[in-house]
Coordinates of C-alpha atoms in Angstrom, one line a residue:
Chain A
M1 CA -18.1 -15.1 22.0
S2 CA -14.7 -13.5 22.6
T3 CA -14.6 -9.7 22.5
I4 CA -11.9 -7.1 22.4
A5 CA -12.3 -3.7 24.0
I6 CA -10.3 -0.5 23.7
A7 CA -8.2 0.0 26.8
G8 CA -9.9 2.3 29.2
T9 CA -13.3 2.2 27.6
P10 CA -16.0 2.1 30.3
Q11 CA -18.0 -1.1 30.0
A12 CA -20.1 -1.3 33.1
S13 CA -23.0 0.8 31.9
E14 CA -23.5 -1.2 28.7
P15 CA -26.2 -3.8 28.6
P16 CA -25.1 -7.4 28.6
A17 CA -24.4 -9.0 25.2
N18 CA -27.0 -11.2 23.6
V19 CA -24.8 -14.3 23.5
A20 CA -27.2 -16.0 21.1
G21 CA -26.7 -13.2 18.6
N22 CA -29.5 -12.0 16.4
H23 CA -29.7 -15.0 14.1
P24 CA -33.1 -16.4 13.0
A25 CA -33.8 -20.0 14.0
G26 CA -31.8 -22.4 11.8
A27 CA -29.8 -19.7 10.2
V28 CA -26.6 -20.2 12.2
R29 CA -24.2 -23.0 13.0
K30 CA -21.5 -23.3 15.5
C31 CA -17.9 -23.7 14.2
D32 CA -16.7 -27.1 15.3
T33 CA -13.1 -25.7 15.6
T34 CA -13.4 -22.3 17.2
G35 CA -16.9 -22.4 18.7
L36 CA -17.7 -19.1 16.9
P37 CA -21.1 -18.6 15.3
V38 CA -21.3 -18.9 11.5
C39 CA -24.2 -17.2 9.8
K40 CA -25.3 -19.5 7.0
T41 CA -26.3 -16.8 4.6
A42 CA -23.0 -15.0 5.1
E43 CA -21.2 -18.3 4.8
R44 CA -22.7 -18.8 1.3
Y45 CA -21.5 -15.4 0.1
V46 CA -18.1 -15.8 1.7
K47 CA -17.7 -18.9 -0.3
L48 CA -19.0 -17.4 -3.6
N49 CA -16.8 -14.3 -3.2
A50 CA -13.7 -16.4 -2.2
V51 CA -14.2 -18.8 -5.1
M52 CA -14.4 -15.9 -7.6
A53 CA -11.4 -14.3 -6.0
V54 CA -9.3 -17.4 -6.7
V55 CA -10.7 -17.7 -10.3
F56 CA -9.6 -14.1 -11.1
L57 CA -6.3 -14.8 -9.3
L58 CA -5.7 -17.6 -11.8
V59 CA -6.4 -15.3 -14.7
G60 CA -4.1 -12.6 -13.3
G61 CA -1.5 -15.2 -12.5
V62 CA -1.3 -16.7 -16.0
S63 CA -1.1 -13.1 -17.3
A64 CA 1.8 -12.5 -14.9
L65 CA 3.7 -15.5 -16.2
L66 CA 3.2 -14.3 -19.8
L67 CA 4.4 -10.8 -18.9
G68 CA 7.4 -12.2 -17.1
L69 CA 8.4 -14.3 -20.0
T70 CA 8.0 -11.4 -22.4
R71 CA 10.1 -9.0 -20.3
W72 CA 12.8 -11.7 -20.1
P73 CA 14.9 -10.4 -23.1
S74 CA 16.1 -13.8 -24.3
V75 CA 12.5 -15.2 -24.3
H76 CA 10.4 -12.2 -25.3
L77 CA 7.3 -14.3 -25.7
L78 CA 4.3 -12.1 -26.6
P79 CA 3.9 -9.8 -29.6
V80 CA 3.6 -6.1 -28.8
D81 CA -0.2 -5.9 -29.0
W82 CA -0.8 -8.9 -26.8
F83 CA 1.8 -7.6 -24.3
Y84 CA -0.2 -4.5 -23.5
R85 CA -3.5 -6.4 -23.6
I86 CA -2.2 -8.9 -21.1
L87 CA -0.6 -6.2 -19.0
T88 CA -4.1 -4.5 -18.8
A89 CA -5.7 -7.8 -17.8
H90 CA -3.0 -8.6 -15.3
G91 CA -3.4 -5.3 -13.4
L92 CA -7.1 -5.4 -13.3
N93 CA -7.5 -9.1 -12.3
M94 CA -4.7 -9.0 -9.7
L95 CA -5.1 -5.5 -8.2
I96 CA -8.9 -5.2 -8.4
F97 CA -10.8 -8.5 -8.9
W98 CA -8.8 -11.0 -6.9
I99 CA -8.2 -8.7 -4.0
I100 CA -11.6 -7.0 -3.7
F101 CA -13.6 -10.3 -4.1
M102 CA -11.5 -11.6 -1.2
E103 CA -12.0 -8.4 0.8
V104 CA -15.8 -8.6 0.5
A105 CA -15.6 -12.2 1.7
I106 CA -13.5 -11.0 4.6
L107 CA -16.0 -8.2 5.4
Y108 CA -19.0 -10.7 5.5
F109 CA -17.0 -13.1 7.7
V110 CA -15.9 -10.4 10.1
G111 CA -19.3 -8.7 10.3
T112 CA -21.2 -11.9 11.1
T113 CA -18.8 -14.4 12.8
L114 CA -16.7 -12.0 14.9
L115 CA -19.7 -9.8 15.8
N116 CA -22.0 -12.7 16.3
S117 CA -24.6 -11.2 13.9
R118 CA -26.7 -12.3 11.0
L119 CA -25.9 -10.7 7.6
A120 CA -28.0 -7.6 7.3
S121 CA -29.4 -8.4 3.8
K122 CA -29.4 -11.4 1.7
A123 CA -30.8 -9.4 -1.3
L124 CA -27.9 -6.9 -1.1
A125 CA -25.4 -9.7 -0.9
F126 CA -26.8 -11.3 -4.0
T127 CA -27.0 -7.9 -5.8
S128 CA -23.5 -7.1 -4.9
F129 CA -22.1 -10.4 -6.0
A130 CA -24.0 -10.4 -9.3
M131 CA -22.9 -6.9 -10.1
M132 CA -19.3 -7.5 -9.2
L133 CA -19.2 -10.7 -11.2
T134 CA -20.9 -9.2 -14.2
G135 CA -18.6 -6.2 -14.1
A136 CA -15.4 -8.3 -13.8
L137 CA -16.5 -10.6 -16.7
L138 CA -17.4 -7.6 -18.9
V139 CA -14.1 -6.0 -18.3
N140 CA -12.2 -9.2 -19.1
A141 CA -14.3 -9.7 -22.2
M142 CA -13.4 -6.2 -23.4
V143 CA -9.7 -6.6 -22.6
F144 CA -9.2 -10.0 -24.1
T145 CA -11.1 -9.1 -27.3
G146 CA -8.8 -6.2 -27.8
R147 CA -11.3 -3.5 -27.2
A148 CA -9.6 -2.0 -24.1
D149 CA -5.9 -1.8 -24.6
V150 CA -5.7 1.1 -22.2
M151 CA -3.8 -0.4 -19.3
M152 CA -5.2 -0.5 -15.8
T153 CA -4.9 3.3 -15.5
S154 CA -7.0 3.9 -18.6
Y155 CA -5.6 7.5 -18.8
V156 CA -7.5 9.6 -21.3
P157 CA -7.0 10.3 -24.2
L158 CA -6.7 6.5 -24.5
R159 CA -10.2 5.3 -25.1
A160 CA -11.7 1.9 -24.5
H161 CA -15.0 0.3 -25.6
P162 CA -17.9 1.6 -23.4
G163 CA -18.3 -1.9 -22.1
F164 CA -14.9 -1.6 -20.3
Y165 CA -16.0 1.5 -18.4
L166 CA -19.4 0.0 -17.8
G167 CA -17.8 -3.1 -16.4
V168 CA -15.6 -1.1 -14.0
I169 CA -18.6 0.9 -12.9
L170 CA -20.7 -2.3 -12.3
F171 CA -17.9 -3.8 -10.3
A172 CA -17.4 -0.7 -8.2
V173 CA -21.1 -0.2 -7.5
G174 CA -21.4 -3.9 -6.6
T175 CA -18.5 -3.6 -4.2
L176 CA -20.1 -0.5 -2.7
I177 CA -23.3 -2.4 -2.1
G178 CA -21.4 -5.2 -0.4
V179 CA -19.6 -2.6 1.8
I180 CA -23.0 -1.0 2.7
N181 CA -24.3 -4.5 3.6
F182 CA -21.3 -4.9 5.9
F183 CA -21.9 -1.5 7.6
A184 CA -25.6 -2.5 8.0
T185 CA -24.5 -5.7 9.6
V186 CA -22.2 -3.8 12.0
Y187 CA -25.1 -1.5 12.8
I188 CA -27.6 -4.3 13.6
A189 CA -24.9 -6.2 15.6
K190 CA -24.5 -3.0 17.7
R191 CA -28.2 -2.4 18.0
D192 CA -28.9 -6.0 19.1
H193 CA -25.9 -6.1 21.5
T194 CA -24.5 -9.3 19.9
Y195 CA -21.0 -8.6 21.3
E196 CA -19.6 -7.0 24.4
G197 CA -17.7 -3.7 24.5
S198 CA -16.1 -2.3 21.4
V199 CA -15.7 -4.3 18.2
P200 CA -12.7 -6.7 18.1
L201 CA -9.6 -5.2 16.6
V202 CA -9.8 -7.4 13.5
A203 CA -13.3 -6.1 12.9
F204 CA -12.1 -2.5 13.6
G205 CA -9.5 -3.0 10.9
A206 CA -12.1 -4.3 8.5
I207 CA -14.3 -1.3 9.2
A208 CA -11.3 1.0 8.4
A209 CA -10.9 -0.9 5.2
A210 CA -14.6 -0.5 4.4
I211 CA -14.5 3.3 5.1
I212 CA -11.5 3.6 2.7
A213 CA -13.4 1.5 0.2
V214 CA -16.3 4.0 0.2
V215 CA -14.0 6.9 -0.5
T216 CA -12.2 4.9 -3.1
L217 CA -15.3 3.8 -4.9
L218 CA -16.7 7.4 -4.9
H219 CA -13.5 8.5 -6.7
G220 CA -14.1 5.6 -9.1
A221 CA -17.6 6.8 -9.9
I222 CA -16.5 10.4 -10.3
V223 CA -13.8 9.5 -12.8
M224 CA -15.4 6.5 -14.6
I225 CA -18.9 7.8 -15.3
P226 CA -17.6 10.7 -17.4
A227 CA -15.2 8.4 -19.2
F228 CA -18.1 6.0 -19.9
L229 CA -20.2 8.9 -21.3
W230 CA -17.2 10.1 -23.3
S231 CA -16.7 6.6 -24.8
L232 CA -20.4 6.8 -25.9
D233 CA -19.7 10.2 -27.5
L234 CA -22.2 11.8 -25.3
I235 CA -19.8 14.3 -23.8
G236 CA -16.4 15.6 -24.7
Q237 CA -13.1 14.2 -23.5
P238 CA -12.5 14.7 -19.8
D239 CA -9.5 16.8 -19.0
A240 CA -6.5 14.5 -18.9
A241 CA -4.8 16.1 -15.9
W242 CA -8.1 16.1 -13.9
Y243 CA -8.6 12.4 -14.9
R244 CA -5.2 11.4 -13.6
L245 CA -5.7 13.2 -10.4
V246 CA -9.1 11.7 -9.6
W247 CA -8.2 8.3 -11.0
W248 CA -5.4 7.9 -8.4
G249 CA -8.0 8.5 -5.7
L250 CA -9.4 5.2 -7.1
G251 CA -6.2 3.5 -8.1
H252 CA -4.1 4.2 -5.1
Q253 CA -6.7 3.9 -2.4
S254 CA -7.9 0.6 -3.7
Q255 CA -4.5 -0.7 -2.7
Q256 CA -4.9 0.9 0.7
I257 CA -8.1 -1.1 1.2
N258 CA -5.8 -4.0 0.7
V259 CA -3.3 -2.7 3.3
A260 CA -6.0 -2.2 6.0
A261 CA -7.5 -5.6 5.2
M262 CA -4.0 -7.2 5.1
V263 CA -3.1 -5.8 8.5
S264 CA -6.4 -7.1 9.9
V265 CA -5.5 -10.5 8.5
W266 CA -2.0 -10.3 10.2
Y267 CA -3.7 -9.7 13.6
F268 CA -6.1 -12.6 12.9
L269 CA -3.4 -15.1 11.8
A270 CA -1.0 -14.0 14.5
H271 CA -3.8 -14.8 17.0
I272 CA -4.9 -18.1 15.7
T273 CA -1.4 -19.4 14.9
T274 CA 0.5 -18.3 18.0
G275 CA -2.2 -17.0 20.4
A276 CA -0.8 -13.5 20.1
K277 CA -2.9 -10.6 21.4
P278 CA -2.5 -6.9 20.4
L279 CA -0.1 -5.2 22.8
N280 CA -2.2 -2.1 23.0
Q281 CA -5.6 -1.9 21.5
A282 CA -5.8 2.0 21.5
V283 CA -2.5 2.3 19.7
C284 CA -3.4 -0.3 17.1
R285 CA -6.8 1.3 16.5
G286 CA -5.3 4.7 16.3
A287 CA -3.0 3.4 13.6
F288 CA -6.1 2.3 11.6
V289 CA -7.6 5.7 12.0
L290 CA -4.3 7.2 10.5
Y291 CA -4.9 5.1 7.4
I292 CA -8.4 6.5 7.1
L293 CA -7.3 10.1 7.4
F294 CA -4.1 10.1 5.4
I295 CA -4.1 7.3 2.9
N296 CA -6.1 9.3 0.4
I297 CA -3.5 12.1 0.5
A298 CA -0.7 9.6 -0.2
S299 CA -2.1 9.0 -3.7
A300 CA -0.3 12.2 -4.6
H301 CA 2.9 10.3 -4.9
H302 CA 1.7 8.9 -8.3
L303 CA 1.8 12.4 -9.7
L304 CA 5.2 13.5 -8.5
V305 CA 6.4 14.2 -12.1
D306 CA 3.1 15.3 -13.4
P307 CA 3.3 18.9 -14.7
G308 CA -0.4 19.5 -14.0
V309 CA 0.1 19.9 -10.3
G310 CA 2.4 22.2 -8.3
A311 CA 5.5 21.4 -6.4
T312 CA 4.1 22.7 -3.1
W313 CA 1.0 20.4 -3.4
K314 CA 3.3 17.4 -4.2
I315 CA 5.7 18.0 -1.4
W316 CA 3.1 18.7 1.3
N317 CA 1.1 15.6 0.4
T318 CA 4.0 13.2 0.0
S319 CA 6.7 14.5 2.3
Y320 CA 4.4 15.4 5.2
A321 CA 0.9 14.0 5.2
M322 CA 1.9 10.7 3.6
Y323 CA 4.3 9.9 6.4
L324 CA 1.3 9.8 8.8
A325 CA 0.0 6.9 6.8
V326 CA 3.5 5.4 6.8
L327 CA 3.5 5.8 10.6
A328 CA 0.4 3.7 10.8
S329 CA 2.1 0.8 8.9
M330 CA 5.2 1.2 11.1
I331 CA 3.0 0.9 14.2
H332 CA 1.4 -2.3 12.9
G333 CA 4.7 -3.6 11.6
F334 CA 6.0 -3.3 15.2
T335 CA 3.0 -4.4 17.2
V336 CA 2.2 -7.5 15.2
P337 CA 5.6 -9.2 15.6
A338 CA 5.9 -7.9 19.1
S339 CA 2.6 -9.5 20.0
V340 CA 3.9 -12.8 18.5
E341 CA 7.2 -12.5 20.5
L342 CA 5.3 -11.9 23.7
A343 CA 3.0 -14.8 23.1
M344 CA 5.9 -17.1 22.3
R345 CA 7.9 -16.0 25.3
K346 CA 4.9 -16.6 27.5
K347 CA 4.9 -20.2 26.2
G348 CA 8.5 -20.6 27.4
F349 CA 10.3 -19.9 24.1
D350 CA 12.4 -17.0 25.7
K351 CA 15.9 -18.0 24.9
G352 CA 18.0 -15.1 23.6
L353 CA 16.9 -12.4 21.3
F354 CA 15.3 -14.6 18.7
G355 CA 14.5 -17.9 20.4
W356 CA 10.8 -17.1 20.1
L357 CA 11.2 -16.5 16.3
F358 CA 13.1 -19.7 15.6
A359 CA 10.5 -21.7 17.7
A360 CA 7.6 -20.1 15.9
P361 CA 5.3 -22.4 14.0
W362 CA 7.0 -22.1 10.6
R363 CA 5.4 -25.4 9.4
N364 CA 2.0 -23.8 9.7
P365 CA 1.3 -22.2 6.4
G366 CA -1.0 -19.7 8.1
F367 CA 1.9 -18.4 10.2
S368 CA 4.6 -18.6 7.5
A369 CA 2.5 -16.8 5.0
F370 CA 1.6 -14.1 7.4
F371 CA 5.1 -13.5 8.8
L372 CA 6.8 -13.6 5.3
S373 CA 4.1 -11.2 4.2
L374 CA 5.0 -8.9 7.1
V375 CA 8.7 -9.0 6.4
I376 CA 8.3 -8.5 2.6
F377 CA 5.8 -5.7 3.1
G378 CA 7.8 -3.9 5.7
F379 CA 11.5 -4.4 4.7
L380 CA 11.1 -4.3 0.9
G381 CA 7.8 -2.6 0.3
G382 CA 8.0 0.0 3.1
I383 CA 11.6 1.1 2.6
T384 CA 11.3 1.4 -1.2
G385 CA 7.9 3.0 -0.9
V386 CA 8.9 5.8 1.4
T387 CA 12.0 6.5 -0.6
L388 CA 10.3 6.5 -4.0
G389 CA 7.5 8.7 -2.5
T390 CA 10.1 11.5 -2.0
Q391 CA 9.7 14.0 -4.8
Q392 CA 13.3 14.6 -5.6
I393 CA 14.2 10.8 -5.7
N394 CA 11.0 10.1 -7.6
I395 CA 12.5 12.0 -10.5
I396 CA 15.2 9.3 -11.0
A397 CA 12.8 6.4 -10.5
H398 CA 9.5 7.4 -12.0
N399 CA 8.2 5.2 -14.8
T400 CA 11.2 2.8 -14.3
L401 CA 10.8 -0.8 -13.2
R402 CA 11.7 0.3 -9.7
I403 CA 8.0 1.3 -9.3
P404 CA 6.5 -2.2 -10.0
G405 CA 9.5 -3.6 -8.1
H406 CA 8.1 -1.7 -5.1
F407 CA 4.4 -2.5 -5.4
H408 CA 4.9 -6.2 -6.1
T409 CA 6.4 -6.4 -2.6
T410 CA 3.4 -4.6 -1.0
V411 CA 0.5 -5.9 -3.0
V412 CA 1.7 -9.4 -3.9
G413 CA 4.4 -10.3 -1.4
G414 CA 2.3 -8.5 1.3
T415 CA -1.4 -8.6 0.6
S416 CA -1.7 -11.6 -1.7
L417 CA 0.6 -13.8 0.5
A418 CA -1.4 -12.8 3.6
F419 CA -4.6 -13.7 1.9
M420 CA -3.2 -17.1 0.9
G421 CA -2.4 -17.7 4.5
L422 CA -5.9 -16.8 5.4
C423 CA -7.3 -19.3 2.9
Y424 CA -5.5 -22.1 4.7
Y425 CA -7.9 -21.4 7.6
V426 CA -10.9 -20.2 5.6
V427 CA -11.2 -23.4 3.6
P428 CA -11.2 -25.8 6.7
L429 CA -13.3 -23.5 8.8
V430 CA -15.9 -22.0 6.3
F431 CA -15.9 -24.6 3.5
R432 CA -15.3 -27.4 6.1
R433 CA -12.9 -29.2 3.8
E434 CA -9.4 -30.3 4.6
Y435 CA -6.4 -29.6 2.4
A436 CA -4.7 -32.6 0.9
W437 CA -0.9 -32.9 0.3
R438 CA -0.2 -31.0 3.5
G439 CA 3.6 -31.1 2.9
L440 CA 3.1 -29.2 -0.3
V441 CA 0.8 -26.7 1.5
R442 CA 3.6 -26.1 4.0
V443 CA 6.1 -25.3 1.3
Q444 CA 3.8 -23.1 -0.9
P445 CA 4.2 -19.8 1.0
Y446 CA 8.0 -20.1 0.9
V447 CA 8.0 -20.8 -2.9
F448 CA 5.7 -17.9 -3.6
A449 CA 7.6 -15.5 -1.3
A450 CA 11.0 -16.5 -2.8
G451 CA 9.7 -16.0 -6.4
I452 CA 8.1 -12.7 -5.8
T453 CA 11.0 -11.4 -3.8
L454 CA 13.5 -12.4 -6.5
M455 CA 11.3 -10.8 -9.2
A456 CA 10.7 -7.6 -7.3
L457 CA 14.4 -7.1 -6.3
A458 CA 15.5 -7.8 -9.9
M459 CA 12.8 -5.2 -11.1
S460 CA 14.2 -2.7 -8.7
F461 CA 17.8 -3.2 -9.8
A462 CA 16.9 -3.1 -13.5
G463 CA 14.9 0.0 -12.8
S464 CA 18.0 1.6 -11.2
Y465 CA 19.7 1.1 -14.6
G466 CA 16.9 3.0 -16.2
V467 CA 14.8 0.1 -17.6
P468 CA 11.3 1.5 -18.1
R469 CA 8.2 -0.1 -16.7
R470 CA 5.3 -1.1 -19.0
H471 CA 7.7 -1.6 -21.9
W472 CA 7.5 -4.4 -24.5
D473 CA 11.1 -4.1 -25.9
I474 CA 13.9 -2.5 -24.0
E475 CA 16.1 -3.2 -27.0
F476 CA 14.1 -0.7 -29.0
S477 CA 14.3 -2.9 -32.1
G478 CA 14.4 -0.9 -35.3
A479 CA 14.9 2.4 -33.5
P480 CA 17.4 4.8 -35.0
F481 CA 19.3 4.9 -31.7
S482 CA 20.3 2.4 -29.1
P483 CA 19.3 3.0 -25.5
G484 CA 22.5 1.2 -24.4
F485 CA 21.3 -0.5 -21.3
D486 CA 24.1 -2.0 -19.2
A487 CA 24.6 -5.8 -19.5
A488 CA 23.7 -6.0 -15.8
A489 CA 20.3 -4.6 -16.7
H490 CA 19.7 -7.4 -19.1
F491 CA 20.8 -9.9 -16.5
M492 CA 18.4 -8.4 -14.0
M493 CA 15.6 -8.7 -16.6
G494 CA 16.5 -12.4 -16.9
L495 CA 16.1 -12.7 -13.1
V496 CA 12.7 -10.9 -13.4
G497 CA 11.6 -13.8 -15.7
V498 CA 13.0 -16.5 -13.4
G499 CA 11.4 -14.9 -10.3
A500 CA 8.1 -14.6 -12.2
V501 CA 8.2 -18.3 -13.1
V502 CA 9.0 -19.4 -9.5
A503 CA 6.2 -17.1 -8.1
F504 CA 3.8 -18.5 -10.7
I505 CA 4.6 -22.0 -9.6
G506 CA 3.9 -21.0 -6.0
L507 CA 0.6 -19.4 -7.1
L508 CA -0.4 -22.3 -9.2
V509 CA 0.3 -24.7 -6.3
F510 CA -1.9 -22.5 -4.1
I511 CA -4.8 -22.5 -6.6
L512 CA -4.6 -26.2 -7.3
L513 CA -4.5 -27.1 -3.6
T514 CA -7.3 -24.8 -2.7
V515 CA -9.6 -25.8 -5.6
H516 CA -9.0 -29.4 -4.8
A517 CA -9.7 -28.8 -1.1
V518 CA -12.9 -26.9 -1.8
F519 CA -14.4 -29.4 -4.3
L520 CA -12.7 -32.7 -3.4
G521 CA -11.3 -32.2 0.0
R522 CA -12.1 -34.5 3.0
S523 CA -15.0 -33.1 4.9
N524 CA -14.5 -32.1 8.6
E525 CA -18.1 -31.5 9.4
G526 CA -18.9 -32.4 13.0
R527 CA -15.3 -32.2 14.2
A528 CA -12.5 -29.7 14.6
M529 CA -10.3 -28.9 11.6
T530 CA -7.0 -30.8 11.5
A531 CA -4.4 -28.6 13.1
W532 CA -1.6 -27.3 11.0
Chain B
M1 CA -12.6 -5.1 31.2
S2 CA -12.2 -8.8 30.8
E3 CA -8.8 -10.4 31.3
E4 CA -8.3 -11.3 27.7
N5 CA -8.9 -7.7 26.6
R6 CA -6.5 -6.1 29.1
P7 CA -3.5 -4.5 27.4
E8 CA -0.4 -6.5 27.8
E9 CA 1.6 -5.2 30.8
N10 CA 5.4 -5.1 31.1
H11 CA 6.1 -5.7 27.4
K12 CA 9.5 -7.2 26.9
T13 CA 10.1 -7.7 23.2
P14 CA 13.8 -7.2 22.7
G15 CA 13.8 -9.4 19.5
T16 CA 11.2 -7.2 17.8
L17 CA 13.1 -4.1 18.9
V18 CA 16.2 -5.4 17.2
L19 CA 14.2 -6.2 14.1
T20 CA 12.8 -2.6 14.2
I21 CA 16.3 -1.1 14.5
L22 CA 17.4 -3.2 11.6
L23 CA 14.5 -1.9 9.5
L24 CA 15.3 1.7 10.3
L25 CA 19.0 1.2 9.6
S26 CA 18.1 -0.5 6.2
F27 CA 15.9 2.4 5.4
A28 CA 18.5 5.0 6.3
L29 CA 21.1 3.2 4.1
Y30 CA 18.7 2.9 1.1
Y31 CA 17.5 6.5 1.5
F32 CA 21.0 7.8 1.6
A33 CA 22.1 5.7 -1.4
N34 CA 19.2 7.2 -3.4
W35 CA 20.0 10.8 -2.5
K36 CA 23.6 10.0 -3.5
A37 CA 22.4 8.5 -6.8
L38 CA 20.3 11.6 -7.4
A39 CA 23.3 13.9 -6.6
D40 CA 25.4 12.0 -9.2
V41 CA 23.0 12.7 -12.0
W42 CA 21.6 16.1 -11.0
H43 CA 24.5 18.5 -10.6
V44 CA 23.7 21.8 -9.0
R45 CA 26.0 24.6 -9.9

C-alpha cells in the first residue's frame, strides 16, 4: 500500500500500518493491475454511482445538443416553452446529477482503495444511492412534464411543483449521507491504522471536496426546504433576495466540489499516466485548505449586479477573499504540470523547454483528457473567471453569454473532461472490462475538448456583443424594437451551434464506448489491464 | 519519511515556468482589454 505524507510530519511515533487493512474475510480483492486493495462493497457502489452518472450525462448531453441547435439562429430548433424546459433539465443533469454521482463514486473509491479500508456502512451506501436516484428521477419527471420550468436556479417567485423541490432535497440528503459514509470510512481507516502517515494527497483532495459538499448541501437544505413548504402553500413566499443569496451557497459551491474533485483527479491521472509525484505535499494540501476556507465566499460573484446586497460586501468578497480561492487553483495549475515535467525529465525527455511535453503520452486518453482539462480550465476558465468576477467588469458582462462561455470551460472542459479521463481507468480497473475501438478512445478527448472550446469561445465573443444568456430568441421576433445585434454576433451564435454539435459527438462517443465496455467489454479479470 | 513521499528536491521545471508566464500575460491582456471595454461604455465626467 503506497502512502503519501506531509513533508516534515513526524512518523516515527505512529504505530505500524495494518497492511491487511480492516476488511472482513472475502470482502476484498487485490487489483490485478495496481496491486491495490478493492473493497467489494465499495466496488458495487462505485459501479452503481458511476453508471448513473453516465446515464444522467446522456440526458444532459442530449439537452445540450437541443439547446445548441436552438441558439443557432438559422436552426432555432425548439419552441419557446421547450427551450426553457430543456435548459432547466440541462443545468440540473449536467451540473448536479452527472457530476455528483461521479463524485460519490470517487469518494467511495478513494476512501476504501487508497486508504486500504472497508466501506464504513453498506446500509448508508444503499440509502444514499436510493435517495439520490429517486431525487434525480423525480426532478427529471417534474421538469420534462412541464411542472418545473424554473431553470436550475429556481429563483422565487418562480414556483415549481412540490415534487421538484422534494426531488432536489432527496438528492441533496442522499448525497450528504454518502459523504457521511465517506467520512466514517476515513475515520475507521485512521482508527484501524490501515495506512501509514498522513492520507495520500488524492484522498486529502477528496476530503476537501467532501467538506465543501457538506457546507453546500446545508445551504441547499436551508433554501430548498422553505421553497418546498411554500410550493405546498404551507408558508408564504421566501424573500427573493434572501433566496438568491443562500441559493448561490448551494449553486456555486456545488461547482467547487467539482473543482476540488477535479484537481484530485488531475493528481491521480498525472501519477498513473506519467509517474508524476506532487512537488511539495504541504503546498498542495495548503491549496486545498484555501478552497475550503474561501470558496464559499466566492459565490458572491453571482450577485455582483444584485441590488439586494451592498457594494462593500460585493467588493470584499470578490476582489479580496475570492482571490485566495483563485490562488489555490493557480497553485494546483502550476504544481500539476510541473510534477509531470519533472517526471518526464527524469525519464530522459529533457530536451529544450518543452521536450517533456511533446514526449508526453498524448495517445493515452487518461493523460490527454487530464492535460487538456488543465489547459482549458486554467487558460480559458481561470482567466475569464477572475476577470468576470471583478465587480466593475461584471457590469458589462452579467447575464450575457460571456458567463456560460466562462463556466463551460471550467465545469465541462475542466471537470467533465477530467472525469472522462478517469473513466478510461475506472472501467478497466473497477469494472474489469476493456475498452474496444481503442483508436476511437484515443481521439475522443480531443474531439470533446475542441467542441467545447469552440462553443465556449464563441459564447464569450457573442456575449461581448451583448447577446444575452438563457434567451430563446435574440431576434426578439414580434418586438416593437430591434436589438440590432452585430452580424458578427450572429456568426458567433452559429459557431456556438457548431461547437455544441462537435462537443456532443465527443460526448456521445464517450458514452457509447463506456457503456459498451461496461456491459460488453472483454474481461480482464486475473490479469493487468491493457496499457493505454 | 519514505523515499517516495519525500518532496522533490532541486525542481527544474523551466517549461512549466514558461507556461505559467504565458498564462499570466494572457490574463493581463484580457483583464486590460476588459477595463478598456468598460471605459468605452461607461464615461466618467
